[in-house]
Structures are given as structure tokens and as C-alpha cells.
Amino acid sequence: MPAPDRYAVIGHPIAHSRSPQIQALFAHQTQQNMIYDAIDVAAEKLAAQVADFFASGGRGLNVTVPHKEAVIACCASVSARVRIAGAANTIVRAPTGELTADNTDGAGLVRDLTHNLRIVVQARRVLLLGAGGAARGVLAPLLELMPRELVIANRNAERAHALASAFTALGTVRGSGFAQLAGTHFDLIVNATAASLQGEAPPLPPGVLGAGTVCYDLFYAGDATRFTHWALEHGAAQAHMGLGMLVEQAAESFYLWRGVRPDTAPVLAALAAQPSH
Ligand code: NDP
């Protein structure tokens, strides 16, 4: 058998990453001869380590915090998704050796929402919390689902306004601070802030949740995040964490590299059954 094709995820820190386990399950399921490692890469070594990885035969990379923006400069070309999101999470090496940066995060979220969770976004009122890299990455794919309105709310409201104005051509979208949301009700609330990382929930005013509201936290941890806990306590119909998005964005990267679409359901079930997720 030929030597396995090499892939990896790079980030800093990286030890916590579940990507190696997910990609190994996909490879086993679809019988692909590949290995996938996690490599800790410090910011000042990013360009050199990406070049080394591919020079030594590497076939593809996933990229996570804090390199999602900086890694774009390491690639000869970028996909439309990266041009819009301003961030990349996947590098694909063409047979010619040319590197292309792509971003599968938004596709992963949309697939989890619409396919796994069967949530309807079209004609609904959507609230996106946060205006950082993750929010920017999921914005265009969410707008493609044609919500009635999408409001971006951020602690620093200026950033929300700026992000919204960059996307007005793609749908009905506006920026806001958290306090100004009082009394406005939403059907879907997506938390793309880093608040959950700090064990906090964004300071949402009363009234944003109605009886049918679905909440989704891009972050995932144990049984609940502060945000999903807050959501259920305040009457949300459903509250989900981003494990499904993680598995779906991984599947999209796997497809870009291997041309084979893995079945994500058993992989998601295996990860969800692990006590530490
Ligand atoms: P950034 O650092 O780029 O952005 C951080 C955002 O969070 C900013 O909008 C910031 O607001 C806001 N924020 C930070 N702390 C708080 C707080 N305590 N209360 C309210 N708002 C806060 O981070 P990313 O966009 O890269 O990541 C955001 C989250 O998305 C992370 O939790 C990450 O794990 C998750 N993620 C999950 C993925 C998945 O596959 N499930 C994929 C990608 C990301 P301000 O501008 O005011 O500072």
C-alpha cells in the first residue's frame, strides 16, 4: 500500500482540537488512505511551517485560531467564500502544487441548521451575536437562506454596524448594540461571540426570545454553554451547541481534499456520546 496522504490542523493552542478524531472517523468510513495530525504553530512561524508542510508532501490543512486571517497570505489563490469572509479554515493543494485558501465554517453551520436540526431560516427573523471572524464567516451563508431580516448585535456596536454595511448587497441586514434589541423578538439567535469561551453569555435584553425561538451557540462544551443555559431558562424552544457545525465544516473540508462526502450522522453521534465534548 502507498504511504498515506498527509493532512493536519494547525492552530495555537491545538491540543484540544477534535479535528484529528473527526477526520480519522471520516477516513475510516470512506476508506481513504490518509493521516491527519494536529500541529501547534506559533504566529511568527506560520508562513514557514505552512510552506514546510506542503514542501514535504502534505496534501491539505485545516486552520484554526489564531491563524484564520493570516494564513490567507500563505496561499496563491482564495475561494469566493474566503474573499467574502476575510478568513480561511482550509487549504487545498492542487496537483500543480498551488495552494488555495477556502472557508467551510459557514457551510458547516448552514448544513447543521438546515439538514441535521431541520431549522427553517427562510422568511424568519435572525439575530447574529458577535462581529468577529466567526460572525463574518457565517454571515453570507446565512443570508443565502433568505431570512426576513438579519440583525447583527455586538458589544462594540460600531463593529456590528460596519459588518452589516459590508453585507447589505446580500440581504436585509443591519447592525445593533445589545441594549437596542429590547422588545424585538427573533426566531433564530446564533451566538458567534467568544463570550462562551469565558464562561459568559452575551447581555441580551428581555423580549428577544419568543416561545418558538431556536438558539444556537457556535461554541460547544460539556452539557451546555452559558448561552444555551440562559436560552432555555428564558423560554427558548431549542438550544444547540456547535458540535454539529464542527463536524459539518470538517466534512466539507474532507470533500474538498478527497472528492468524497462522508456520512456525518454516525460521526456526530460518536462525538456527542463522549463525556468530554
Ligand atoms: P473573535 O475574537 O474574532 O471575535 C470575538 C467576538 O466576541 C467579538 O464580536 C467580541 O465583541 C465578542 N465578545 C467577546 N467576549 C464577549 C463577551 N464577554 N460578551 C459579549 N461579546 C463578547 O472570535 P471568533 O469570531 O473567531 O470566535 C467566536 C466563537 O465562535 C468562539 O467561541 C469560537 O470557538 C466559535 N467558533 C466555532 C466554530 C465551530 O465549528 N463550531 C467555528 C468557528 C468559531 P467585541 O467586538 O465587542 O469585542
PDB file of C-alpha atoms in Angstrom, residues 73-223:
ATOM      1  CA  ALA A  73      -1.218  35.348   2.674  1.00  0.00           C
ATOM      2  CA  CYS A  74       0.387  31.860   2.509  1.00  0.00           C
ATOM      3  CA  CYS A  75      -1.861  30.842  -0.411  1.00  0.00           C
ATOM      4  CA  ALA A  76      -1.641  31.673  -4.117  1.00  0.00           C
ATOM      5  CA  SER A  77      -5.399  31.898  -4.545  1.00  0.00           C
ATOM      6  CA  VAL A  78      -8.548  32.222  -2.440  1.00  0.00           C
ATOM      7  CA  SER A  79     -12.094  30.933  -2.920  1.00  0.00           C
ATOM      8  CA  ALA A  80     -15.069  33.284  -3.183  1.00  0.00           C
ATOM      9  CA  ARG A  81     -16.007  32.185   0.346  1.00  0.00           C
ATOM     10  CA  VAL A  82     -12.682  33.438   1.698  1.00  0.00           C
ATOM     11  CA  ARG A  83     -12.958  36.689  -0.240  1.00  0.00           C
ATOM     12  CA  ILE A  84     -16.306  37.349   1.424  1.00  0.00           C
ATOM     13  CA  ALA A  85     -15.463  36.053   4.917  1.00  0.00           C
ATOM     14  CA  GLY A  86     -11.949  37.513   5.130  1.00  0.00           C
ATOM     15  CA  ALA A  87     -10.853  34.316   6.880  1.00  0.00           C
ATOM     16  CA  ALA A  88      -9.881  30.753   5.890  1.00  0.00           C
ATOM     17  CA  ASN A  89     -10.121  27.412   7.690  1.00  0.00           C
ATOM     18  CA  THR A  90      -8.973  25.061   4.896  1.00  0.00           C
ATOM     19  CA  ILE A  91      -6.023  24.935   2.496  1.00  0.00           C
ATOM     20  CA  VAL A  92      -6.256  22.739  -0.570  1.00  0.00           C
ATOM     21  CA  ARG A  93      -3.154  21.813  -2.590  1.00  0.00           C
ATOM     22  CA  ALA A  94      -3.762  21.385  -6.309  1.00  0.00           C
ATOM     23  CA  PRO A  95      -1.796  18.690  -8.224  1.00  0.00           C
ATOM     24  CA  THR A  96       0.296  21.587  -9.615  1.00  0.00           C
ATOM     25  CA  GLY A  97       1.295  22.448  -6.026  1.00  0.00           C
ATOM     26  CA  GLU A  98      -0.710  25.678  -5.958  1.00  0.00           C
ATOM     27  CA  LEU A  99      -2.344  26.401  -2.576  1.00  0.00           C
ATOM     28  CA  THR A 100      -5.923  27.673  -2.368  1.00  0.00           C
ATOM     29  CA  ALA A 101      -7.466  29.047   0.838  1.00  0.00           C
ATOM     30  CA  ASP A 102     -11.102  28.127   1.442  1.00  0.00           C
ATOM     31  CA  ASN A 103     -13.595  28.547   4.273  1.00  0.00           C
ATOM     32  CA  THR A 104     -16.058  25.798   5.185  1.00  0.00           C
ATOM     33  CA  ASP A 105     -17.311  27.230   8.509  1.00  0.00           C
ATOM     34  CA  GLY A 106     -20.415  28.903   7.079  1.00  0.00           C
ATOM     35  CA  ALA A 107     -21.349  25.856   5.012  1.00  0.00           C
ATOM     36  CA  GLY A 108     -20.912  23.760   8.176  1.00  0.00           C
ATOM     37  CA  LEU A 109     -23.286  25.938  10.195  1.00  0.00           C
ATOM     38  CA  VAL A 110     -25.907  26.016   7.445  1.00  0.00           C
ATOM     39  CA  ARG A 111     -25.737  22.244   6.965  1.00  0.00           C
ATOM     40  CA  ASP A 112     -26.143  21.650  10.711  1.00  0.00           C
ATOM     41  CA  LEU A 113     -29.058  24.093  10.988  1.00  0.00           C
ATOM     42  CA  THR A 114     -30.973  23.030   7.910  1.00  0.00           C
ATOM     43  CA  HIS A 115     -30.089  19.355   7.414  1.00  0.00           C
ATOM     44  CA  ASN A 116     -29.350  17.975  10.897  1.00  0.00           C
ATOM     45  CA  LEU A 117     -31.628  20.190  13.001  1.00  0.00           C
ATOM     46  CA  ARG A 118     -34.278  20.881  10.315  1.00  0.00           C
ATOM     47  CA  ILE A 119     -34.493  24.570  11.221  1.00  0.00           C
ATOM     48  CA  VAL A 120     -36.177  26.842   8.684  1.00  0.00           C
ATOM     49  CA  VAL A 121     -34.404  30.177   8.154  1.00  0.00           C
ATOM     50  CA  GLN A 122     -36.209  31.469   5.077  1.00  0.00           C
ATOM     51  CA  ALA A 123     -38.520  34.410   5.910  1.00  0.00           C
ATOM     52  CA  ARG A 124     -37.565  34.178   9.612  1.00  0.00           C
ATOM     53  CA  ARG A 125     -36.050  36.885  11.812  1.00  0.00           C
ATOM     54  CA  VAL A 126     -32.429  36.050  12.639  1.00  0.00           C
ATOM     55  CA  LEU A 127     -30.169  37.594  15.286  1.00  0.00           C
ATOM     56  CA  LEU A 128     -26.428  37.037  14.886  1.00  0.00           C
ATOM     57  CA  LEU A 129     -24.409  37.859  18.020  1.00  0.00           C
ATOM     58  CA  GLY A 130     -20.801  38.977  17.538  1.00  0.00           C
ATOM     59  CA  ALA A 131     -18.858  40.781  14.832  1.00  0.00           C
ATOM     60  CA  GLY A 132     -15.545  38.889  14.878  1.00  0.00           C
ATOM     61  CA  GLY A 133     -14.117  36.326  12.470  1.00  0.00           C
ATOM     62  CA  ALA A 134     -16.725  33.645  13.131  1.00  0.00           C
ATOM     63  CA  ALA A 135     -19.649  36.042  12.628  1.00  0.00           C
ATOM     64  CA  ARG A 136     -18.150  37.332   9.393  1.00  0.00           C
ATOM     65  CA  GLY A 137     -17.616  33.771   8.143  1.00  0.00           C
ATOM     66  CA  VAL A 138     -21.231  32.652   8.664  1.00  0.00           C
ATOM     67  CA  LEU A 139     -22.922  35.847   7.532  1.00  0.00           C
ATOM     68  CA  ALA A 140     -23.067  35.273   3.762  1.00  0.00           C
ATOM     69  CA  PRO A 141     -24.195  31.611   4.030  1.00  0.00           C
ATOM     70  CA  LEU A 142     -26.947  32.672   6.489  1.00  0.00           C
ATOM     71  CA  LEU A 143     -28.116  35.465   4.171  1.00  0.00           C
ATOM     72  CA  GLU A 144     -28.253  32.963   1.293  1.00  0.00           C
ATOM     73  CA  LEU A 145     -31.016  31.204   3.246  1.00  0.00           C
ATOM     74  CA  MET A 146     -33.088  34.390   2.743  1.00  0.00           C
ATOM     75  CA  PRO A 147     -34.150  35.332   6.273  1.00  0.00           C
ATOM     76  CA  ARG A 148     -36.778  38.110   6.502  1.00  0.00           C
ATOM     77  CA  GLU A 149     -34.194  40.186   8.362  1.00  0.00           C
ATOM     78  CA  LEU A 150     -30.793  39.530   9.883  1.00  0.00           C
ATOM     79  CA  VAL A 151     -29.661  41.745  12.769  1.00  0.00           C
ATOM     80  CA  ILE A 152     -26.021  41.672  13.881  1.00  0.00           C
ATOM     81  CA  ALA A 153     -25.596  42.675  17.529  1.00  0.00           C
ATOM     82  CA  ASN A 154     -22.229  43.239  19.139  1.00  0.00           C
ATOM     83  CA  ARG A 155     -20.826  44.587  22.428  1.00  0.00           C
ATOM     84  CA  ASN A 156     -18.966  47.163  20.350  1.00  0.00           C
ATOM     85  CA  ALA A 157     -21.955  48.299  18.262  1.00  0.00           C
ATOM     86  CA  GLU A 158     -19.755  50.135  15.756  1.00  0.00           C
ATOM     87  CA  ARG A 159     -18.268  46.822  14.636  1.00  0.00           C
ATOM     88  CA  ALA A 160     -21.792  45.415  14.129  1.00  0.00           C
ATOM     89  CA  HIS A 161     -22.785  48.432  12.011  1.00  0.00           C
ATOM     90  CA  ALA A 162     -19.616  48.156   9.925  1.00  0.00           C
ATOM     91  CA  LEU A 163     -20.100  44.432   9.342  1.00  0.00           C
ATOM     92  CA  ALA A 164     -23.753  44.904   8.382  1.00  0.00           C
ATOM     93  CA  SER A 165     -22.951  47.645   5.878  1.00  0.00           C
ATOM     94  CA  ALA A 166     -20.367  45.400   4.201  1.00  0.00           C
ATOM     95  CA  PHE A 167     -23.107  42.797   3.507  1.00  0.00           C
ATOM     96  CA  THR A 168     -26.169  44.866   2.544  1.00  0.00           C
ATOM     97  CA  ALA A 169     -25.896  43.701  -1.076  1.00  0.00           C
ATOM     98  CA  LEU A 170     -26.551  40.115   0.081  1.00  0.00           C
ATOM     99  CA  GLY A 171     -29.801  40.662   2.004  1.00  0.00           C
ATOM    100  CA  THR A 172     -31.722  42.652   4.609  1.00  0.00           C
ATOM    101  CA  VAL A 173     -29.117  43.129   7.308  1.00  0.00           C
ATOM    102  CA  ARG A 174     -28.479  45.792   9.953  1.00  0.00           C
ATOM    103  CA  GLY A 175     -26.185  46.299  12.938  1.00  0.00           C
ATOM    104  CA  SER A 176     -27.125  46.975  16.573  1.00  0.00           C
ATOM    105  CA  GLY A 177     -25.849  47.142  20.135  1.00  0.00           C
ATOM    106  CA  PHE A 178     -27.270  44.636  22.649  1.00  0.00           C
ATOM    107  CA  ALA A 179     -29.389  47.154  24.598  1.00  0.00           C
ATOM    108  CA  GLN A 180     -31.159  48.383  21.441  1.00  0.00           C
ATOM    109  CA  LEU A 181     -32.584  44.885  20.881  1.00  0.00           C
ATOM    110  CA  ALA A 182     -35.051  45.280  23.781  1.00  0.00           C
ATOM    111  CA  GLY A 183     -38.547  44.296  22.752  1.00  0.00           C
ATOM    112  CA  THR A 184     -37.571  42.854  19.354  1.00  0.00           C
ATOM    113  CA  HIS A 185     -38.298  39.164  19.036  1.00  0.00           C
ATOM    114  CA  PHE A 186     -36.285  36.730  16.875  1.00  0.00           C
ATOM    115  CA  ASP A 187     -36.967  33.230  15.518  1.00  0.00           C
ATOM    116  CA  LEU A 188     -33.308  32.177  15.452  1.00  0.00           C
ATOM    117  CA  ILE A 189     -30.430  33.518  17.563  1.00  0.00           C
ATOM    118  CA  VAL A 190     -26.887  32.457  16.621  1.00  0.00           C
ATOM    119  CA  ASN A 191     -24.155  33.187  19.159  1.00  0.00           C
ATOM    120  CA  ALA A 192     -20.878  33.842  17.308  1.00  0.00           C
ATOM    121  CA  THR A 193     -19.281  35.807  20.160  1.00  0.00           C
ATOM    122  CA  ALA A 194     -16.344  34.491  22.147  1.00  0.00           C
ATOM    123  CA  ALA A 195     -18.333  35.016  25.396  1.00  0.00           C
ATOM    124  CA  SER A 196     -18.854  31.265  25.901  1.00  0.00           C
ATOM    125  CA  LEU A 197     -15.077  30.769  25.903  1.00  0.00           C
ATOM    126  CA  GLN A 198     -15.009  32.987  29.008  1.00  0.00           C
ATOM    127  CA  GLY A 199     -17.985  31.171  30.587  1.00  0.00           C
ATOM    128  CA  GLU A 200     -20.262  34.149  29.927  1.00  0.00           C
ATOM    129  CA  ALA A 201     -23.427  34.812  27.936  1.00  0.00           C
ATOM    130  CA  PRO A 202     -23.936  37.954  25.815  1.00  0.00           C
ATOM    131  CA  PRO A 203     -26.048  40.517  27.764  1.00  0.00           C
ATOM    132  CA  LEU A 204     -29.304  40.177  25.807  1.00  0.00           C
ATOM    133  CA  PRO A 205     -32.293  42.258  26.930  1.00  0.00           C
ATOM    134  CA  PRO A 206     -35.682  40.665  27.678  1.00  0.00           C
ATOM    135  CA  GLY A 207     -38.059  40.054  24.818  1.00  0.00           C
ATOM    136  CA  VAL A 208     -35.619  38.754  22.184  1.00  0.00           C
ATOM    137  CA  LEU A 209     -36.822  35.220  22.877  1.00  0.00           C
ATOM    138  CA  GLY A 210     -40.306  34.060  21.933  1.00  0.00           C
ATOM    139  CA  ALA A 211     -41.889  30.664  22.605  1.00  0.00           C
ATOM    140  CA  GLY A 212     -40.654  29.300  19.267  1.00  0.00           C
ATOM    141  CA  THR A 213     -37.153  30.784  19.280  1.00  0.00           C
ATOM    142  CA  VAL A 214     -34.253  28.488  18.429  1.00  0.00           C
ATOM    143  CA  CYS A 215     -30.821  29.381  19.879  1.00  0.00           C
ATOM    144  CA  TYR A 216     -27.515  28.111  18.511  1.00  0.00           C
ATOM    145  CA  ASP A 217     -24.088  28.625  20.095  1.00  0.00           C
ATOM    146  CA  LEU A 218     -21.111  28.171  17.762  1.00  0.00           C
ATOM    147  CA  PHE A 219     -19.133  27.157  20.838  1.00  0.00           C
ATOM    148  CA  TYR A 220     -19.571  23.678  22.333  1.00  0.00           C
ATOM    149  CA  ALA A 221     -18.762  22.466  25.833  1.00  0.00           C
ATOM    150  CA  GLY A 222     -19.977  19.673  28.076  1.00  0.00           C
ATOM    151  CA  ASP A 223     -23.725  19.713  28.629  1.00  0.00           C
TER     152      ASP A 223
END
